[in-house]
């Protein structure tokens, strides 16, 4: 019986072998030099391979007609018609570009297909399909293990995201290889870069520690954005869109094309306005992007200048839980009681900030195998947020009480501004050598940050004794960050690659001055981190491969961790050991990636409920914690008209031994008699904001030429909003679905004309993506204050575009 089955299987294998043609070939330069690592893809499919150390490739395809897409950095891409009726052997020659390819700018911090890390690439066409003026987090929301949130509920204004449960403070983000994270807070505020997606060419997301990069430590992921690359032909584009909540977007883009085979210039001007889904969560966002480059065959000099200015009404308190069933759009920020006893709202309870970026990028090909890339950068930020505050004590602002006759006035309504004036500048560099068996990169960065934090009183009800623009606090953050790294990708055989990556990072950070509560927060810190990474990549055949890697990363505490710490206590730096193993399968109509990860943290900083000497919450190091999970990505091309993509993330996110602290207001004024906090040992618990299930997918149908219909959906499992794993303090699971329709047509008069429509949350799901909570004991019972961030129900964005 088994012999018969074995013979049948052997016959099927033989039939399959005879039925599937084999395409082999060699890719060389015009000088006959074999091109190592050239990409050879069946255009319009998932299937492809890369050339080996001799420039050879092999593809197994079904019988039929195809277009072969052959590309290599620094060479013109070729499209070759292929009739695969039988085995074929090919000689393919690629012509060198007359200019240095811009991909070299980000090559030092990017992973390629044989590097053993989990990553996702998002190209320009995908960005354009999802771009309706919303911020980068909402454009990337369908990628694996990704959860986006918006304060205003629309994706315009303040937005943030988490990857594998890690927030943006723990995600390394770069633009053209230049650090974007704020060196003090470690965060990124996309509201300061409105419509930036219109100037982005591609994005790579590396989940986990990833490869060495510049700037902040990667504790959940790395995101590398590359701005618009060369367009050799002149172009122009006008985009106008409108949507729910009075949302408007207008964008103009222009490009010179190649001038005298050497120079290119690109420009963008944008404005976005929206009232927001949440009450008064309005945004008025302006931005521009300018780029000029000088190209030749061996070098590239590029200057980018981009800026964003935002005025956003504050909505960061969220909606109290008791209001969710009454008024999901409620926003209490800015409220005060007027002279008639009516509750009114202060019109200028806004956040105001401008951020200007300057980048000078230079790359040179020193030899066919050796490339140098350097960059100088400077970011200038200035802004403030304004607040109306009732019944404030003069003493809290460093002021004496006001004496008026026989009356002593100790309190007043007032308007204050908290101001940030910061500078961030430095340089990055990399040297890459790519030979027959080695791909070696050395790189590094030196950056300096100065941030002035201060506050002014600009009006008070009782102001006789208050100097104009009285400054009640001032402190300065001063940070130096140096790093060097070396990476090697060693091609042991055609099937096996070995990967090694060593990074050394040094940080010097000082804070000098007093904070807004008049505490002296002066301090100095110095850190030295060594971050090794190693892995192996094995290719079974040109359709499937396996990889394994282990990486170490460190992260220093951020500004808030330091300034909020209790007197005499210093938060410790965090350490992460990250294990990744994955499997990839790529066929003509099927792509599968499965990835297992284990992220083991030492001294992770989390909220436990502990407070400092003035009652403010502090982040506390927990000795051990971990994230472990499974990620699955799949793409299916059912036909030339229908394509599907799905992803699934399952994870366990645990603190094995956790103790919580709850404020005890009953004894707040008598700490000598009773503890001001109640201590409860919980033991094993779940990390907050770490859903055990995240799933996403989309279906794309192209029934007519130029007409595309896309239906997408996202499911996020339950999330605990603190680290106690209590179901009373939880974000419910949610699912939402969006429908996108687009139609474009080429016209002889206007060029390409496009119409786009997005129907968001088409099933009108009610859900919240983020929250905060403060718990306390009072009169013998536990009480709380909280804030949830509801997202918009059914809504739409529509727009037109003209490309010429």
mmCIF file with all atom_site columns, N, CA and C in Angstrom, residues 147 162-167 604 626-627 651-654 686-694 716-723 731:
data_model
loop_
_atom_site.group_PDB
_atom_site.id
_atom_site.type_symbol
_atom_site.label_atom_id
_atom_site.label_alt_id
_atom_site.label_comp_id
_atom_site.label_asym_id
_atom_site.label_entity_id
_atom_site.label_seq_id
_atom_site.pdbx_PDB_ins_code
_atom_site.Cartn_x
_atom_site.Cartn_y
_atom_site.Cartn_z
_atom_site.occupancy
_atom_site.B_iso_or_equiv
_atom_site.pdbx_formal_charge
_atom_site.auth_seq_id
_atom_site.auth_comp_id
_atom_site.auth_asym_id
_atom_site.auth_atom_id
_atom_site.pdbx_PDB_model_num
ATOM 1  N N  . UNK A 1 147 ? -1.349  49.227 16.024 1.00 0.00 ? 147 UNK A N  1
ATOM 2  C CA . UNK A 1 147 ? -2.598  49.787 16.534 1.00 0.00 ? 147 UNK A CA 1
ATOM 3  C C  . UNK A 1 147 ? -2.465  51.305 16.567 1.00 0.00 ? 147 UNK A C  1
ATOM 4  N N  . UNK A 1 162 ? 1.007   52.030 18.471 1.00 0.00 ? 162 UNK A N  1
ATOM 5  C CA . UNK A 1 162 ? 1.811   51.031 19.162 1.00 0.00 ? 162 UNK A CA 1
ATOM 6  C C  . UNK A 1 162 ? 2.089   49.876 18.203 1.00 0.00 ? 162 UNK A C  1
ATOM 7  N N  . UNK A 1 163 ? 3.243   49.272 18.347 1.00 0.00 ? 163 UNK A N  1
ATOM 8  C CA . UNK A 1 163 ? 3.599   48.072 17.597 1.00 0.00 ? 163 UNK A CA 1
ATOM 9  C C  . UNK A 1 163 ? 4.010   47.013 18.614 1.00 0.00 ? 163 UNK A C  1
ATOM 10 N N  . UNK A 1 164 ? 3.358   45.861 18.561 1.00 0.00 ? 164 UNK A N  1
ATOM 11 C CA . UNK A 1 164 ? 3.567   44.801 19.547 1.00 0.00 ? 164 UNK A CA 1
ATOM 12 C C  . UNK A 1 164 ? 3.372   45.330 20.967 1.00 0.00 ? 164 UNK A C  1
ATOM 13 N N  . UNK A 1 165 ? 2.488   46.289 21.143 1.00 0.00 ? 165 UNK A N  1
ATOM 14 C CA . UNK A 1 165 ? 2.214   46.841 22.463 1.00 0.00 ? 165 UNK A CA 1
ATOM 15 C C  . UNK A 1 165 ? 3.166   47.927 22.905 1.00 0.00 ? 165 UNK A C  1
ATOM 16 N N  . UNK A 1 166 ? 4.223   48.188 22.148 1.00 0.00 ? 166 UNK A N  1
ATOM 17 C CA . UNK A 1 166 ? 5.187   49.228 22.515 1.00 0.00 ? 166 UNK A CA 1
ATOM 18 C C  . UNK A 1 166 ? 4.754   50.558 21.913 1.00 0.00 ? 166 UNK A C  1
ATOM 19 N N  . UNK A 1 167 ? 4.794   51.628 22.726 1.00 0.00 ? 167 UNK A N  1
ATOM 20 C CA . UNK A 1 167 ? 4.372   52.929 22.228 1.00 0.00 ? 167 UNK A CA 1
ATOM 21 C C  . UNK A 1 167 ? 5.516   53.618 21.483 1.00 0.00 ? 167 UNK A C  1
ATOM 22 N N  . UNK A 1 604 ? 12.014  46.999 32.663 1.00 0.00 ? 604 UNK A N  1
ATOM 23 C CA . UNK A 1 604 ? 11.095  47.804 31.863 1.00 0.00 ? 604 UNK A CA 1
ATOM 24 C C  . UNK A 1 604 ? 10.381  48.811 32.771 1.00 0.00 ? 604 UNK A C  1
ATOM 25 N N  . UNK A 1 626 ? 7.875   40.255 29.686 1.00 0.00 ? 626 UNK A N  1
ATOM 26 C CA . UNK A 1 626 ? 8.156   39.724 28.349 1.00 0.00 ? 626 UNK A CA 1
ATOM 27 C C  . UNK A 1 626 ? 6.947   39.851 27.443 1.00 0.00 ? 626 UNK A C  1
ATOM 28 N N  . UNK A 1 627 ? 7.236   39.805 26.137 1.00 0.00 ? 627 UNK A N  1
ATOM 29 C CA . UNK A 1 627 ? 6.226   39.694 25.092 1.00 0.00 ? 627 UNK A CA 1
ATOM 30 C C  . UNK A 1 627 ? 6.610   38.497 24.230 1.00 0.00 ? 627 UNK A C  1
ATOM 31 N N  . UNK A 1 651 ? -0.365  37.212 20.761 1.00 0.00 ? 651 UNK A N  1
ATOM 32 C CA . UNK A 1 651 ? 0.742   37.460 21.676 1.00 0.00 ? 651 UNK A CA 1
ATOM 33 C C  . UNK A 1 651 ? 0.306   37.300 23.129 1.00 0.00 ? 651 UNK A C  1
ATOM 34 N N  . UNK A 1 652 ? 1.310   37.068 23.958 1.00 0.00 ? 652 UNK A N  1
ATOM 35 C CA . UNK A 1 652 ? 1.159   37.064 25.407 1.00 0.00 ? 652 UNK A CA 1
ATOM 36 C C  . UNK A 1 652 ? 2.130   38.100 25.945 1.00 0.00 ? 652 UNK A C  1
ATOM 37 N N  . UNK A 1 653 ? 1.644   39.017 26.790 1.00 0.00 ? 653 UNK A N  1
ATOM 38 C CA . UNK A 1 653 ? 2.439   40.156 27.248 1.00 0.00 ? 653 UNK A CA 1
ATOM 39 C C  . UNK A 1 653 ? 2.341   40.216 28.769 1.00 0.00 ? 653 UNK A C  1
ATOM 40 N N  . UNK A 1 654 ? 3.412   39.808 29.447 1.00 0.00 ? 654 UNK A N  1
ATOM 41 C CA . UNK A 1 654 ? 3.307   39.442 30.858 1.00 0.00 ? 654 UNK A CA 1
ATOM 42 C C  . UNK A 1 654 ? 4.343   40.158 31.725 1.00 0.00 ? 654 UNK A C  1
ATOM 43 N N  . UNK A 1 686 ? -0.879  41.171 33.130 1.00 0.00 ? 686 UNK A N  1
ATOM 44 C CA . UNK A 1 686 ? -0.684  41.489 31.722 1.00 0.00 ? 686 UNK A CA 1
ATOM 45 C C  . UNK A 1 686 ? -0.216  42.932 31.561 1.00 0.00 ? 686 UNK A C  1
ATOM 46 N N  . UNK A 1 687 ? 0.694   43.150 30.633 1.00 0.00 ? 687 UNK A N  1
ATOM 47 C CA . UNK A 1 687 ? 1.127   44.496 30.307 1.00 0.00 ? 687 UNK A CA 1
ATOM 48 C C  . UNK A 1 687 ? -0.024  45.282 29.689 1.00 0.00 ? 687 UNK A C  1
ATOM 49 N N  . UNK A 1 688 ? -0.138  46.529 30.071 1.00 0.00 ? 688 UNK A N  1
ATOM 50 C CA . UNK A 1 688 ? -1.227  47.362 29.559 1.00 0.00 ? 688 UNK A CA 1
ATOM 51 C C  . UNK A 1 688 ? -1.056  47.643 28.070 1.00 0.00 ? 688 UNK A C  1
ATOM 52 N N  . UNK A 1 689 ? -2.170  47.928 27.413 1.00 0.00 ? 689 UNK A N  1
ATOM 53 C CA . UNK A 1 689 ? -2.235  48.310 25.994 1.00 0.00 ? 689 UNK A CA 1
ATOM 54 C C  . UNK A 1 689 ? -1.507  47.316 25.087 1.00 0.00 ? 689 UNK A C  1
ATOM 55 N N  . UNK A 1 690 ? -1.651  46.042 25.416 1.00 0.00 ? 690 UNK A N  1
ATOM 56 C CA . UNK A 1 690 ? -1.001  44.984 24.646 1.00 0.00 ? 690 UNK A CA 1
ATOM 57 C C  . UNK A 1 690 ? -2.049  43.931 24.281 1.00 0.00 ? 690 UNK A C  1
ATOM 58 N N  . UNK A 1 691 ? -2.811  44.167 23.220 1.00 0.00 ? 691 UNK A N  1
ATOM 59 C CA . UNK A 1 691 ? -3.885  43.226 22.862 1.00 0.00 ? 691 UNK A CA 1
ATOM 60 C C  . UNK A 1 691 ? -3.319  41.864 22.464 1.00 0.00 ? 691 UNK A C  1
ATOM 61 N N  . UNK A 1 692 ? -3.928  40.777 22.944 1.00 0.00 ? 692 UNK A N  1
ATOM 62 C CA . UNK A 1 692 ? -3.437  39.443 22.593 1.00 0.00 ? 692 UNK A CA 1
ATOM 63 C C  . UNK A 1 692 ? -3.735  39.069 21.149 1.00 0.00 ? 692 UNK A C  1
ATOM 64 N N  . UNK A 1 693 ? -4.684  39.759 20.526 1.00 0.00 ? 693 UNK A N  1
ATOM 65 C CA . UNK A 1 693 ? -5.040  39.473 19.128 1.00 0.00 ? 693 UNK A CA 1
ATOM 66 C C  . UNK A 1 693 ? -5.145  40.788 18.358 1.00 0.00 ? 693 UNK A C  1
ATOM 67 N N  . UNK A 1 694 ? -4.449  40.850 17.234 1.00 0.00 ? 694 UNK A N  1
ATOM 68 C CA . UNK A 1 694 ? -4.588  41.954 16.282 1.00 0.00 ? 694 UNK A CA 1
ATOM 69 C C  . UNK A 1 694 ? -4.675  41.322 14.900 1.00 0.00 ? 694 UNK A C  1
ATOM 70 N N  . UNK A 1 716 ? -8.964  44.477 16.828 1.00 0.00 ? 716 UNK A N  1
ATOM 71 C CA . UNK A 1 716 ? -8.024  44.609 17.942 1.00 0.00 ? 716 UNK A CA 1
ATOM 72 C C  . UNK A 1 716 ? -8.684  44.028 19.184 1.00 0.00 ? 716 UNK A C  1
ATOM 73 N N  . UNK A 1 717 ? -8.014  43.068 19.798 1.00 0.00 ? 717 UNK A N  1
ATOM 74 C CA . UNK A 1 717 ? -8.563  42.429 20.984 1.00 0.00 ? 717 UNK A CA 1
ATOM 75 C C  . UNK A 1 717 ? -8.548  43.345 22.199 1.00 0.00 ? 717 UNK A C  1
ATOM 76 N N  . UNK A 1 718 ? -9.040  42.826 23.305 1.00 0.00 ? 718 UNK A N  1
ATOM 77 C CA . UNK A 1 718 ? -9.164  43.629 24.514 1.00 0.00 ? 718 UNK A CA 1
ATOM 78 C C  . UNK A 1 718 ? -7.791  44.119 24.971 1.00 0.00 ? 718 UNK A C  1
ATOM 79 N N  . UNK A 1 719 ? -7.798  45.330 25.567 1.00 0.00 ? 719 UNK A N  1
ATOM 80 C CA . UNK A 1 719 ? -6.576  45.937 26.086 1.00 0.00 ? 719 UNK A CA 1
ATOM 81 C C  . UNK A 1 719 ? -6.835  46.436 27.501 1.00 0.00 ? 719 UNK A C  1
ATOM 82 N N  . UNK A 1 720 ? -5.975  46.053 28.427 1.00 0.00 ? 720 UNK A N  1
ATOM 83 C CA . UNK A 1 720 ? -6.071  46.578 29.777 1.00 0.00 ? 720 UNK A CA 1
ATOM 84 C C  . UNK A 1 720 ? -5.448  47.972 29.807 1.00 0.00 ? 720 UNK A C  1
ATOM 85 N N  . UNK A 1 721 ? -6.076  48.899 30.539 1.00 0.00 ? 721 UNK A N  1
ATOM 86 C CA . UNK A 1 721 ? -5.579  50.275 30.539 1.00 0.00 ? 721 UNK A CA 1
ATOM 87 C C  . UNK A 1 721 ? -4.671  50.569 31.732 1.00 0.00 ? 721 UNK A C  1
ATOM 88 N N  . UNK A 1 722 ? -4.471  49.592 32.594 1.00 0.00 ? 722 UNK A N  1
ATOM 89 C CA . UNK A 1 722 ? -3.369  49.664 33.547 1.00 0.00 ? 722 UNK A CA 1
ATOM 90 C C  . UNK A 1 722 ? -2.784  48.256 33.646 1.00 0.00 ? 722 UNK A C  1
ATOM 91 N N  . UNK A 1 723 ? -1.829  48.069 34.528 1.00 0.00 ? 723 UNK A N  1
ATOM 92 C CA . UNK A 1 723 ? -1.108  46.794 34.570 1.00 0.00 ? 723 UNK A CA 1
ATOM 93 C C  . UNK A 1 723 ? -1.662  45.818 35.603 1.00 0.00 ? 723 UNK A C  1
ATOM 94 N N  . UNK A 1 731 ? -10.127 48.340 27.628 1.00 0.00 ? 731 UNK A N  1
ATOM 95 C CA . UNK A 1 731 ? -10.699 48.735 26.343 1.00 0.00 ? 731 UNK A CA 1
ATOM 96 C C  . UNK A 1 731 ? -11.316 47.495 25.714 1.00 0.00 ? 731 UNK A C  1
#
